[in-house]
GROMACS .gro file of N, CA, C and O in nm:
model
  324
    1MET      N    1  -1.329   1.492  -1.206
    1MET     CA    2  -1.224   1.445  -1.113
    1MET      C    3  -1.164   1.311  -1.153
    1MET      O    4  -1.238   1.216  -1.183
    2SER      N    5  -1.035   1.296  -1.148
    2SER     CA    6  -0.958   1.181  -1.195
    2SER      C    7  -0.973   1.071  -1.083
    2SER      O    8  -0.986   1.099  -0.966
    3GLN      N    9  -0.958   0.949  -1.122
    3GLN     CA   10  -0.957   0.839  -1.031
    3GLN      C   11  -0.825   0.834  -0.944
    3GLN      O   12  -0.716   0.862  -1.001
    4ARG      N   13  -0.842   0.816  -0.821
    4ARG     CA   14  -0.725   0.812  -0.733
    4ARG      C   15  -0.713   0.671  -0.664
    4ARG      O   16  -0.770   0.656  -0.566
    5LEU      N   17  -0.634   0.600  -0.726
    5LEU     CA   18  -0.609   0.455  -0.689
    5LEU      C   19  -0.526   0.445  -0.559
    5LEU      O   20  -0.437   0.516  -0.542
    6HIS      N   21  -0.570   0.346  -0.480
    6HIS     CA   22  -0.499   0.320  -0.362
    6HIS      C   23  -0.475   0.164  -0.344
    6HIS      O   24  -0.568   0.096  -0.371
    7LEU      N   25  -0.355   0.127  -0.300
    7LEU     CA   26  -0.322  -0.017  -0.276
    7LEU      C   27  -0.325  -0.045  -0.129
    7LEU      O   28  -0.257   0.031  -0.049
    8VAL      N   29  -0.383  -0.155  -0.091
    8VAL     CA   30  -0.380  -0.194   0.048
    8VAL      C   31  -0.303  -0.322   0.057
    8VAL      O   32  -0.323  -0.418  -0.028
    9PHE      N   33  -0.193  -0.330   0.137
    9PHE     CA   34  -0.109  -0.442   0.147
    9PHE      C   35  -0.052  -0.454   0.286
    9PHE      O   36  -0.055  -0.360   0.364
   10GLY      N   37  -0.002  -0.579   0.319
   10GLY     CA   38   0.058  -0.593   0.452
   10GLY      C   39   0.119  -0.722   0.478
   10GLY      O   40   0.122  -0.800   0.384
   11GLY      N   41   0.171  -0.747   0.588
   11GLY     CA   42   0.227  -0.863   0.621
   11GLY      C   43   0.314  -0.859   0.752
   11GLY      O   44   0.304  -0.756   0.820
   12GLU      N   45   0.392  -0.967   0.772
   12GLU     CA   46   0.465  -0.966   0.896
   12GLU      C   47   0.595  -0.882   0.885
   12GLU      O   48   0.673  -0.901   0.782
   13LEU      N   49   0.626  -0.804   0.983
   13LEU     CA   50   0.746  -0.720   0.977
   13LEU      C   51   0.851  -0.773   1.063
   13LEU      O   52   0.831  -0.851   1.155
   14VAL      N   53   0.981  -0.745   1.036
   14VAL     CA   54   1.093  -0.791   1.108
   14VAL      C   55   1.084  -0.735   1.266
   14VAL      O   56   1.111  -0.811   1.350
   15ASP      N   57   1.049  -0.608   1.268
   15ASP     CA   58   1.051  -0.541   1.392
   15ASP      C   59   0.925  -0.445   1.384
   15ASP      O   60   0.910  -0.379   1.293
   16PRO      N   61   0.828  -0.454   1.482
   16PRO     CA   62   0.714  -0.375   1.473
   16PRO      C   63   0.734  -0.217   1.473
   16PRO      O   64   0.646  -0.139   1.439
   17GLN      N   65   0.861  -0.180   1.507
   17GLN     CA   66   0.890  -0.040   1.506
   17GLN      C   67   0.941   0.014   1.375
   17GLN      O   68   0.974   0.125   1.360
   18ARG      N   69   0.954  -0.085   1.283
   18ARG     CA   70   1.011  -0.053   1.145
   18ARG      C   71   0.911  -0.094   1.038
   18ARG      O   72   0.811  -0.169   1.072
   19THR      N   73   0.939  -0.073   0.915
   19THR     CA   74   0.858  -0.106   0.803
   19THR      C   75   0.919  -0.206   0.716
   19THR      O   76   0.888  -0.212   0.587
   20GLU      N   77   1.006  -0.285   0.761
   20GLU     CA   78   1.068  -0.398   0.690
   20GLU      C   79   1.006  -0.524   0.696
   20GLU      O   80   0.993  -0.582   0.804
   21PHE      N   81   0.964  -0.573   0.593
   21PHE     CA   82   0.887  -0.709   0.589
   21PHE      C   83   0.984  -0.826   0.610
   21PHE      O   84   1.092  -0.830   0.558
   22ARG      N   85   0.928  -0.920   0.693
   22ARG     CA   86   1.028  -1.036   0.712
   22ARG      C   87   1.051  -1.124   0.584
   22ARG      O   88   1.156  -1.157   0.565
   23ASP      N   89   0.944  -1.134   0.500
   23ASP     CA   90   0.959  -1.206   0.366
   23ASP      C   91   0.869  -1.138   0.272
   23ASP      O   92   0.751  -1.153   0.279
   24THR      N   93   0.931  -1.079   0.172
   24THR     CA   94   0.841  -1.008   0.074
   24THR      C   95   0.764  -1.103  -0.002
   24THR      O   96   0.659  -1.045  -0.068
   25LYS      N   97   0.795  -1.226  -0.013
   25LYS     CA   98   0.719  -1.320  -0.085
   25LYS      C   99   0.583  -1.346  -0.026
   25LYS      O  100   0.480  -1.393  -0.084
   26ASP      N  101   0.574  -1.310   0.104
   26ASP     CA  102   0.451  -1.340   0.196
   26ASP      C  103   0.365  -1.211   0.211
   26ASP      O  104   0.267  -1.215   0.291
   27ILE      N  105   0.398  -1.107   0.133
   27ILE     CA  106   0.318  -0.987   0.148
   27ILE      C  107   0.183  -1.011   0.100
   27ILE      O  108   0.163  -1.070  -0.007
   28HIS      N  109   0.078  -0.973   0.184
   28HIS     CA  110  -0.063  -1.000   0.140
   28HIS      C  111  -0.112  -0.868   0.068
   28HIS      O  112  -0.121  -0.764   0.127
   29LEU      N  113  -0.142  -0.888  -0.060
   29LEU     CA  114  -0.199  -0.776  -0.136
   29LEU      C  115  -0.342  -0.788  -0.128
   29LEU      O  116  -0.416  -0.872  -0.177
   30VAL      N  117  -0.407  -0.696  -0.057
   30VAL     CA  118  -0.557  -0.692  -0.026
   30VAL      C  119  -0.624  -0.656  -0.148
   30VAL      O  120  -0.719  -0.710  -0.197
   31GLY      N  121  -0.584  -0.545  -0.214
   31GLY     CA  122  -0.638  -0.506  -0.337
   31GLY      C  123  -0.615  -0.360  -0.376
   31GLY      O  124  -0.550  -0.291  -0.298
   32VAL      N  125  -0.655  -0.315  -0.487
   32VAL     CA  126  -0.651  -0.181  -0.535
   32VAL      C  127  -0.786  -0.119  -0.527
   32VAL      O  128  -0.887  -0.180  -0.579
   33PHE      N  129  -0.802  -0.008  -0.478
   33PHE     CA  130  -0.939   0.054  -0.459
   33PHE      C  131  -0.940   0.190  -0.524
   33PHE      O  132  -0.842   0.266  -0.534
   34PRO      N  133  -1.056   0.235  -0.574
   34PRO     CA  134  -1.077   0.362  -0.648
   34PRO      C  135  -1.070   0.491  -0.571
   34PRO      O  136  -1.070   0.586  -0.622
   35ASN      N  137  -1.078   0.470  -0.434
   35ASN     CA  138  -1.071   0.595  -0.352
   35ASN      C  139  -1.024   0.562  -0.212
   35ASN      O  140  -1.004   0.441  -0.183
   36TYR      N  141  -0.979   0.660  -0.143
   36TYR     CA  142  -0.925   0.644  -0.008
   36TYR      C  143  -1.028   0.584   0.087
   36TYR      O  144  -0.985   0.488   0.168
   37ALA      N  145  -1.153   0.612   0.075
   37ALA     CA  146  -1.251   0.562   0.180
   37ALA      C  147  -1.268   0.415   0.176
   37ALA      O  148  -1.269   0.344   0.272
   38GLN      N  149  -1.273   0.358   0.040
   38GLN     CA  150  -1.274   0.214   0.027
   38GLN      C  151  -1.148   0.149   0.066
   38GLN      O  152  -1.141   0.037   0.128
   39ALA      N  153  -1.037   0.205   0.036
   39ALA     CA  154  -0.911   0.154   0.089
   39ALA      C  155  -0.899   0.157   0.242
   39ALA      O  156  -0.850   0.052   0.291
   40TYR      N  157  -0.946   0.255   0.297
   40TYR     CA  158  -0.945   0.273   0.439
   40TYR      C  159  -1.025   0.155   0.503
   40TYR      O  160  -0.982   0.093   0.602
   41ASP      N  161  -1.133   0.130   0.453
   41ASP     CA  162  -1.234   0.021   0.496
   41ASP      C  163  -1.164  -0.111   0.488
   41ASP      O  164  -1.166  -0.195   0.586
   42ALA      N  165  -1.091  -0.133   0.367
   42ALA     CA  166  -1.024  -0.263   0.357
   42ALA      C  167  -0.908  -0.273   0.456
   42ALA      O  168  -0.884  -0.377   0.516
   43TRP      N  169  -0.830  -0.158   0.466
   43TRP     CA  170  -0.717  -0.161   0.557
   43TRP      C  171  -0.763  -0.190   0.702
   43TRP      O  172  -0.713  -0.271   0.776
   44LYS      N  173  -0.877  -0.123   0.743
   44LYS     CA  174  -0.932  -0.138   0.883
   44LYS      C  175  -0.966  -0.285   0.903
   44LYS      O  176  -0.943  -0.342   1.005
   45ALA      N  177  -1.031  -0.352   0.812
   45ALA     CA  178  -1.073  -0.484   0.824
   45ALA      C  179  -0.957  -0.579   0.841
   45ALA      O  180  -0.959  -0.659   0.925
   46GLU      N  181  -0.845  -0.561   0.767
   46GLU     CA  182  -0.735  -0.643   0.776
   46GLU      C  183  -0.656  -0.615   0.904
   46GLU      O  184  -0.615  -0.709   0.970
   47ALA      N  185  -0.649  -0.493   0.947
   47ALA     CA  186  -0.580  -0.450   1.068
   47ALA      C  187  -0.655  -0.523   1.192
   47ALA      O  188  -0.594  -0.581   1.277
   48HIS      N  189  -0.784  -0.520   1.184
   48HIS     CA  190  -0.871  -0.576   1.295
   48HIS      C  191  -0.854  -0.729   1.281
   48HIS      O  192  -0.848  -0.802   1.394
   49ARG      N  193  -0.850  -0.788   1.171
   49ARG     CA  194  -0.842  -0.928   1.161
   49ARG      C  195  -0.704  -0.989   1.222
   49ARG      O  196  -0.691  -1.091   1.271
   50THR      N  197  -0.600  -0.902   1.209
   50THR     CA  198  -0.470  -0.937   1.249
   50THR      C  199  -0.427  -0.872   1.381
   50THR      O  200  -0.300  -0.874   1.416
   51VAL      N  201  -0.520  -0.819   1.458
   51VAL     CA  202  -0.485  -0.741   1.576
   51VAL      C  203  -0.402  -0.818   1.679
   51VAL      O  204  -0.319  -0.760   1.749
   52ASP      N  205  -0.401  -0.942   1.689
   52ASP     CA  206  -0.333  -1.031   1.782
   52ASP      C  207  -0.194  -1.049   1.737
   52ASP      O  208  -0.112  -1.105   1.823
   53SER      N  209  -0.154  -1.018   1.627
   53SER     CA  210  -0.013  -1.035   1.576
   53SER      C  211   0.051  -0.894   1.589
   53SER      O  212   0.044  -0.822   1.489
   54ALA      N  213   0.143  -0.888   1.673
   54ALA     CA  214   0.214  -0.754   1.697
   54ALA      C  215   0.311  -0.724   1.593
   54ALA      O  216   0.336  -0.613   1.554
   55HIS      N  217   0.353  -0.827   1.506
   55HIS     CA  218   0.452  -0.803   1.402
   55HIS      C  219   0.370  -0.770   1.259
   55HIS      O  220   0.447  -0.758   1.162
   56THR      N  221   0.238  -0.788   1.262
   56THR     CA  222   0.174  -0.777   1.128
   56THR      C  223   0.114  -0.641   1.121
   56THR      O  224   0.053  -0.596   1.213
   57ARG      N  225   0.144  -0.574   1.000
   57ARG     CA  226   0.094  -0.439   0.970
   57ARG      C  227   0.045  -0.435   0.840
   57ARG      O  228   0.085  -0.507   0.756
   58TYR      N  229  -0.071  -0.343   0.818
   58TYR     CA  230  -0.112  -0.326   0.688
   58TYR      C  231  -0.098  -0.174   0.656
   58TYR      O  232  -0.100  -0.088   0.746
   59PHE      N  233  -0.086  -0.148   0.525
   59PHE     CA  234  -0.053  -0.011   0.475
   59PHE      C  235  -0.151   0.031   0.364
   59PHE      O  236  -0.199  -0.059   0.295
   60ILE      N  237  -0.167   0.153   0.343
   60ILE     CA  238  -0.230   0.213   0.224
   60ILE      C  239  -0.129   0.291   0.144
   60ILE      O  240  -0.066   0.385   0.194
   61ALA      N  241  -0.109   0.252   0.014
   61ALA     CA  242  -0.021   0.328  -0.066
   61ALA      C  243  -0.103   0.401  -0.165
   61ALA      O  244  -0.206   0.356  -0.227
   62HIS      N  245  -0.072   0.527  -0.186
   62HIS     CA  246  -0.150   0.620  -0.272
   62HIS      C  247  -0.088   0.612  -0.414
   62HIS      O  248   0.003   0.679  -0.446
   63LEU      N  249  -0.138   0.513  -0.491
   63LEU     CA  250  -0.094   0.489  -0.623
   63LEU      C  251  -0.100   0.614  -0.699
   63LEU      O  252  -0.015   0.636  -0.799
   64HIS      N  253  -0.202   0.696  -0.687
   64HIS     CA  254  -0.219   0.818  -0.776
   64HIS      C  255  -0.107   0.919  -0.767
   64HIS      O  256  -0.084   0.998  -0.841
   65ARG      N  257  -0.034   0.903  -0.639
   65ARG     CA  258   0.077   0.994  -0.619
   65ARG      C  259   0.216   0.943  -0.693
   65ARG      O  260   0.300   1.022  -0.706
   66LEU      N  261   0.212   0.825  -0.747
   66LEU     CA  262   0.333   0.771  -0.812
   66LEU      C  263   0.357   0.836  -0.948
   66LEU      O  264   0.468   0.835  -0.998
   67ARG      N  265   0.244   0.873  -1.014
   67ARG     CA  266   0.258   0.932  -1.140
   67ARG      C  267   0.161   1.042  -1.163
   67ARG      O  268   0.048   1.035  -1.153
   68ASP      N  269   0.217   1.151  -1.216
   68ASP     CA  270   0.142   1.263  -1.246
   68ASP      C  271   0.136   1.272  -1.404
   68ASP      O  272   0.234   1.302  -1.480
   69GLU      N  273   0.021   1.250  -1.461
   69GLU     CA  274   0.005   1.243  -1.604
   69GLU      C  275   0.036   1.378  -1.668
   69GLU      O  276   0.064   1.383  -1.792
   70GLU      N  277   0.035   1.487  -1.602
   70GLU     CA  278   0.072   1.617  -1.658
   70GLU      C  279   0.219   1.633  -1.664
   70GLU      O  280   0.264   1.738  -1.734
   71THR      N  281   0.303   1.566  -1.588
   71THR     CA  282   0.443   1.585  -1.593
   71THR      C  283   0.503   1.505  -1.704
   71THR      O  284   0.482   1.391  -1.726
   72GLU      N  285   0.608   1.576  -1.765
   72GLU     CA  286   0.673   1.512  -1.877
   72GLU      C  287   0.756   1.386  -1.824
   72GLU      O  288   0.817   1.403  -1.721
   73VAL      N  289   0.756   1.283  -1.906
   73VAL     CA  290   0.834   1.164  -1.861
   73VAL      C  291   0.983   1.173  -1.874
   73VAL      O  292   1.027   1.267  -1.960
   74SER      N  293   1.054   1.106  -1.815
   74SER     CA  294   1.208   1.117  -1.815
   74SER      C  295   1.248   1.026  -1.943
   74SER      O  296   1.170   0.935  -1.987
   75PRO      N  297   1.365   1.042  -2.001
   75PRO     CA  298   1.413   0.964  -2.102
   75PRO      C  299   1.416   0.815  -2.076
   75PRO      O  300   1.377   0.734  -2.174
   76THR      N  301   1.437   0.783  -1.955
   76THR     CA  302   1.446   0.639  -1.921
   76THR      C  303   1.302   0.568  -1.932
   76THR      O  304   1.281   0.472  -1.975
   77GLU      N  305   1.204   0.657  -1.877
   77GLU     CA  306   1.071   0.614  -1.880
   77GLU      C  307   1.013   0.590  -2.021
   77GLU      O  308   0.943   0.506  -2.050
   78GLU      N  309   1.058   0.677  -2.112
   78GLU     CA  310   1.010   0.681  -2.250
   78GLU      C  311   1.061   0.542  -2.318
   78GLU      O  312   1.004   0.492  -2.412
   79LEU      N  313   1.180   0.501  -2.276
   79LEU     CA  314   1.244   0.378  -2.326
   79LEU      C  315   1.171   0.247  -2.275
   79LEU      O  316   1.200   0.141  -2.316
   80GLY      N  317   1.089   0.264  -2.174
   80GLY     CA  318   1.022   0.150  -2.105
   80GLY      C  319   1.110   0.079  -2.009
   80GLY      O  320   1.083  -0.034  -1.975
   81ALA      N  321   1.206   0.146  -1.959
   81ALA     CA  322   1.304   0.086  -1.873
   81ALA      C  323   1.240   0.086  -1.725
   81ALA      O  324   1.154   0.142  -1.690
   0.00000   0.00000   0.00000
């Protein structure tokens, strides 16, 4: 089975009903994790740590879904753009 990387990140949102960050320079990168279970544990710890801040949210990004090694790359990707 291939490794399925996950990124946990978060920060202060402009509006708690949306996913727009107030300042992208202040996004907290918690880390990259080798599986969903570890990413979830990290996400949960940060969510609990910031529970009193209604505008702060953390997310799990499924990095393994961004690229499928079996799919042929586009001409732009081959150029390194």
